[in-house]
PDB file of C-alpha atoms and ligand atoms in Angstrom:
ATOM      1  CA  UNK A   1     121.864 114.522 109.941  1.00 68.00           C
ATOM      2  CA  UNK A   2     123.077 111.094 110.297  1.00 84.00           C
ATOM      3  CA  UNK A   3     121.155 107.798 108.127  1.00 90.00           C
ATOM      4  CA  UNK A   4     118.130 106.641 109.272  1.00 91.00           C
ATOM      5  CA  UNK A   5     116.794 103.236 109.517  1.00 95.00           C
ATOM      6  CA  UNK A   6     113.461 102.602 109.057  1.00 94.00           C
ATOM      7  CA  UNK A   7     111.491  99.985 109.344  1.00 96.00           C
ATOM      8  CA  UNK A   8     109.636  98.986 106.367  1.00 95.00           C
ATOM      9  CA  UNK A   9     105.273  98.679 106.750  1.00 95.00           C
ATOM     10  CA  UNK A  10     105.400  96.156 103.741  1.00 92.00           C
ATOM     11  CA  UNK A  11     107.465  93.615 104.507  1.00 96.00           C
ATOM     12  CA  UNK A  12     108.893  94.677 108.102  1.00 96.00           C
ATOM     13  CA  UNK A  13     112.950  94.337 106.633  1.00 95.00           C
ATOM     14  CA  UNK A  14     114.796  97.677 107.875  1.00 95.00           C
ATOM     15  CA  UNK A  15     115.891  99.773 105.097  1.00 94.00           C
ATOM     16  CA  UNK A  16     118.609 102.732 105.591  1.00 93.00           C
ATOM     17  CA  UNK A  17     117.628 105.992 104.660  1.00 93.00           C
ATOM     18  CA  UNK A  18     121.003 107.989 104.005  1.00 93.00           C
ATOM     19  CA  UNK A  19     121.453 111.711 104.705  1.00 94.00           C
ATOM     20  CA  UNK A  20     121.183 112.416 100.731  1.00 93.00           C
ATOM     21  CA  UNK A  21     118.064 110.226 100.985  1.00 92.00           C
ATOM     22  CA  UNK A  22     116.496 112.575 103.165  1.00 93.00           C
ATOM     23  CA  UNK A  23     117.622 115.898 101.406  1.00 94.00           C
ATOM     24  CA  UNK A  24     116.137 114.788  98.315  1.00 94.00           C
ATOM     25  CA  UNK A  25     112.791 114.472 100.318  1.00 92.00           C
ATOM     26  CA  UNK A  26     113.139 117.181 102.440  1.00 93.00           C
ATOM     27  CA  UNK A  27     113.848 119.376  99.147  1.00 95.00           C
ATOM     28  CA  UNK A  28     110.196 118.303  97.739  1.00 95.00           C
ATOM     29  CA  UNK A  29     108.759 118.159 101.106  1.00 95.00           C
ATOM     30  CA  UNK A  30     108.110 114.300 101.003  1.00 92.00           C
ATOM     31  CA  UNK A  31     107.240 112.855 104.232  1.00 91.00           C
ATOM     32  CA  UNK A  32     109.947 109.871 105.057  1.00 89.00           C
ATOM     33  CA  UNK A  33     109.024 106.883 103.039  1.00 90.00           C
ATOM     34  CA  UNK A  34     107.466 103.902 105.213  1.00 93.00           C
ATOM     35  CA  UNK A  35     108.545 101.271 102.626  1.00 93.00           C
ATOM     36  CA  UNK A  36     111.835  99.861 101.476  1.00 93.00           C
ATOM     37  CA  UNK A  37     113.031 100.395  97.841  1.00 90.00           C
ATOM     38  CA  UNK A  38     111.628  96.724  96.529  1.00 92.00           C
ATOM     39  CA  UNK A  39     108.512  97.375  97.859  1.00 93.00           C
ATOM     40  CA  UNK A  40     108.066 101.012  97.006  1.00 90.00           C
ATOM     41  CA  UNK A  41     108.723  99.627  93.424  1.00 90.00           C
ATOM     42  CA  UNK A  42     106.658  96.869  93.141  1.00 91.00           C
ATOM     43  CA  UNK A  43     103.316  98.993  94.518  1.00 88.00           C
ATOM     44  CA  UNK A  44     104.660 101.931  91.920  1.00 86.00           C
ATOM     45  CA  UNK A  45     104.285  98.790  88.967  1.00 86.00           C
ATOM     46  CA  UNK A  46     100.902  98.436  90.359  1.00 81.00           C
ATOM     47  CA  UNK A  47      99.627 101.349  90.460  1.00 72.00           C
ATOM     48  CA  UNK A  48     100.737 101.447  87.282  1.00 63.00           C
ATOM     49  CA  UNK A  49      99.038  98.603  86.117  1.00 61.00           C
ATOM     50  CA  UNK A  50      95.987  99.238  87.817  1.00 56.00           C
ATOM     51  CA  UNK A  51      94.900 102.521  86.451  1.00 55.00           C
ATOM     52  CA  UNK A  52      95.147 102.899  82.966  1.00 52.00           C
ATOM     53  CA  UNK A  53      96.124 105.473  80.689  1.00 51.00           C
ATOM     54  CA  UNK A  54      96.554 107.574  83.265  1.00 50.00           C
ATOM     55  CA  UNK A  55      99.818 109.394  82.795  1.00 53.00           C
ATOM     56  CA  UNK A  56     101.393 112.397  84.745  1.00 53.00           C
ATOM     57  CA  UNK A  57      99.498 111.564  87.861  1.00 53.00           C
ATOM     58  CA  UNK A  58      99.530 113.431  91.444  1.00 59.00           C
ATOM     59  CA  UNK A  59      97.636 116.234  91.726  1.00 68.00           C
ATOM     60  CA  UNK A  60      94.873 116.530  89.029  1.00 74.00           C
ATOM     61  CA  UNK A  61      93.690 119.674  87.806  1.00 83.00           C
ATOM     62  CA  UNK A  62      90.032 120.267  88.207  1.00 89.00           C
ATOM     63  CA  UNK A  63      88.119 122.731  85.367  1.00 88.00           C
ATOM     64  CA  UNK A  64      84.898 124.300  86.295  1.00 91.00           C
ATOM     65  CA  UNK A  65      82.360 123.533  83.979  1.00 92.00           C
ATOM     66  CA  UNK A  66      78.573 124.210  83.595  1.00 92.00           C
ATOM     67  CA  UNK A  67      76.383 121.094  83.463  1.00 94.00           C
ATOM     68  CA  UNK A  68      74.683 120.705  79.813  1.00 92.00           C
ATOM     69  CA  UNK A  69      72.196 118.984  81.311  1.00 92.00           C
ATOM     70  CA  UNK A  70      70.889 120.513  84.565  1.00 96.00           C
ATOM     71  CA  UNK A  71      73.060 123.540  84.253  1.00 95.00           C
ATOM     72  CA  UNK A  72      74.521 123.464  87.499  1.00 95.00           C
ATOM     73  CA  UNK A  73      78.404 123.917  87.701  1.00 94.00           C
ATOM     74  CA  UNK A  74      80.840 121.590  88.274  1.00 93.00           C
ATOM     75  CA  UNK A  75      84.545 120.351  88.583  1.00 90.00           C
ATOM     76  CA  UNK A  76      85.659 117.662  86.046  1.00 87.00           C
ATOM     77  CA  UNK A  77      89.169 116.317  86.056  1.00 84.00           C
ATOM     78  CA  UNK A  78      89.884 116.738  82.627  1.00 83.00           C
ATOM     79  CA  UNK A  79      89.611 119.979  80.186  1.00 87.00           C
ATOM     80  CA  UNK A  80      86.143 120.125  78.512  1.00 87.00           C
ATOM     81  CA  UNK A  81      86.350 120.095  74.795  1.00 85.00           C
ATOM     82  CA  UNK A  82      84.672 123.532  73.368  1.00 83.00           C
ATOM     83  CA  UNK A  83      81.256 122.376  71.552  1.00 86.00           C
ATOM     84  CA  UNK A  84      80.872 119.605  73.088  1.00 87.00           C
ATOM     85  CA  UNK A  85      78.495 119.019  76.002  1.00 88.00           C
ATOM     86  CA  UNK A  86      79.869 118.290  79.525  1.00 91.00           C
ATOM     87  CA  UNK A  87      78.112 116.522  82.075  1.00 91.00           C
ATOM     88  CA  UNK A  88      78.178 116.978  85.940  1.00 92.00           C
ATOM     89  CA  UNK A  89      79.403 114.380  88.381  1.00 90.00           C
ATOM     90  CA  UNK A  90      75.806 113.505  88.708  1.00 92.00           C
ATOM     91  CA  UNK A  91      74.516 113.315  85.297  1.00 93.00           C
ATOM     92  CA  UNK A  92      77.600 112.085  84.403  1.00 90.00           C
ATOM     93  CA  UNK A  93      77.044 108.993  86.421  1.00 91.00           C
ATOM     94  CA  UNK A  94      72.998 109.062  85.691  1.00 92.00           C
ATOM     95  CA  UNK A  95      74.107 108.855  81.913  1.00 88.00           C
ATOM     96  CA  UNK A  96      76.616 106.293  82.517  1.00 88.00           C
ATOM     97  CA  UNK A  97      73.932 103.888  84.146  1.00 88.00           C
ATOM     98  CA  UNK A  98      71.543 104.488  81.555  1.00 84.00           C
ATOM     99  CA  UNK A  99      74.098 103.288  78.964  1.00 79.00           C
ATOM    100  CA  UNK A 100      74.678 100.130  80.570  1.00 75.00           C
ATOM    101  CA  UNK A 101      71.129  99.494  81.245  1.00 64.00           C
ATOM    102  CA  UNK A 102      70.115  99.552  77.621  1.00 57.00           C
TER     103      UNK A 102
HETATM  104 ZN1   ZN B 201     109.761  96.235 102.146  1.00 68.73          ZN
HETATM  105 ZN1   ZN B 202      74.025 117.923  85.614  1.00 68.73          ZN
END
């Protein structure tokens, strides 16, 4: 597999992609970057920025709960803390508003 050269969607420079480049993705079955390396960096520093306290990232786990409120179930992203109530998406949100309204 000889080194690719891509073009970059960022800032349009072409950027090789070497043969050990591509194992590395092919291993973790990646899809071939679109960006050079200075611009795949600078978005990762914003995303970084942007959310926060997020930590691990990628794929989130989802837990099934039952809605305290309405007592329908549910999928929240993080792991509902035994004895305490957990909202659904819904009255999550409807609480949320609420909150800010008063
Ligand atoms: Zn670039
Ligand atoms: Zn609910």
């Amino acid at each position: 597999m000889p080194d690719l050269e891509i073009n970059c969607a960022e800032c349009g420079n072409s950027f090789p992609f070497t043969e050990r480049e591509q194992d590395y993705y092919r291993e973790r079955g990646l899809s071939h970057p679109k960006r050079c390396k200075p611009c795949r960096d600078a978005r990762r520093a914003n995303f970084g920025s942007a959310k926060q306290g997020g930590g691990g990232g990628g794929d989130r786990e989802r837990f099934e709960i039952v809605c305290d409120q309405c007592g329908k179930t549910d999928s929240v992203p993080f792991k509902p803390q035994p004895g305490r109530p957990v909202l659904c998406g819904n009255c999550f949100s409807a609480s949320r508003a609420q909150n800010r309204g008063a």
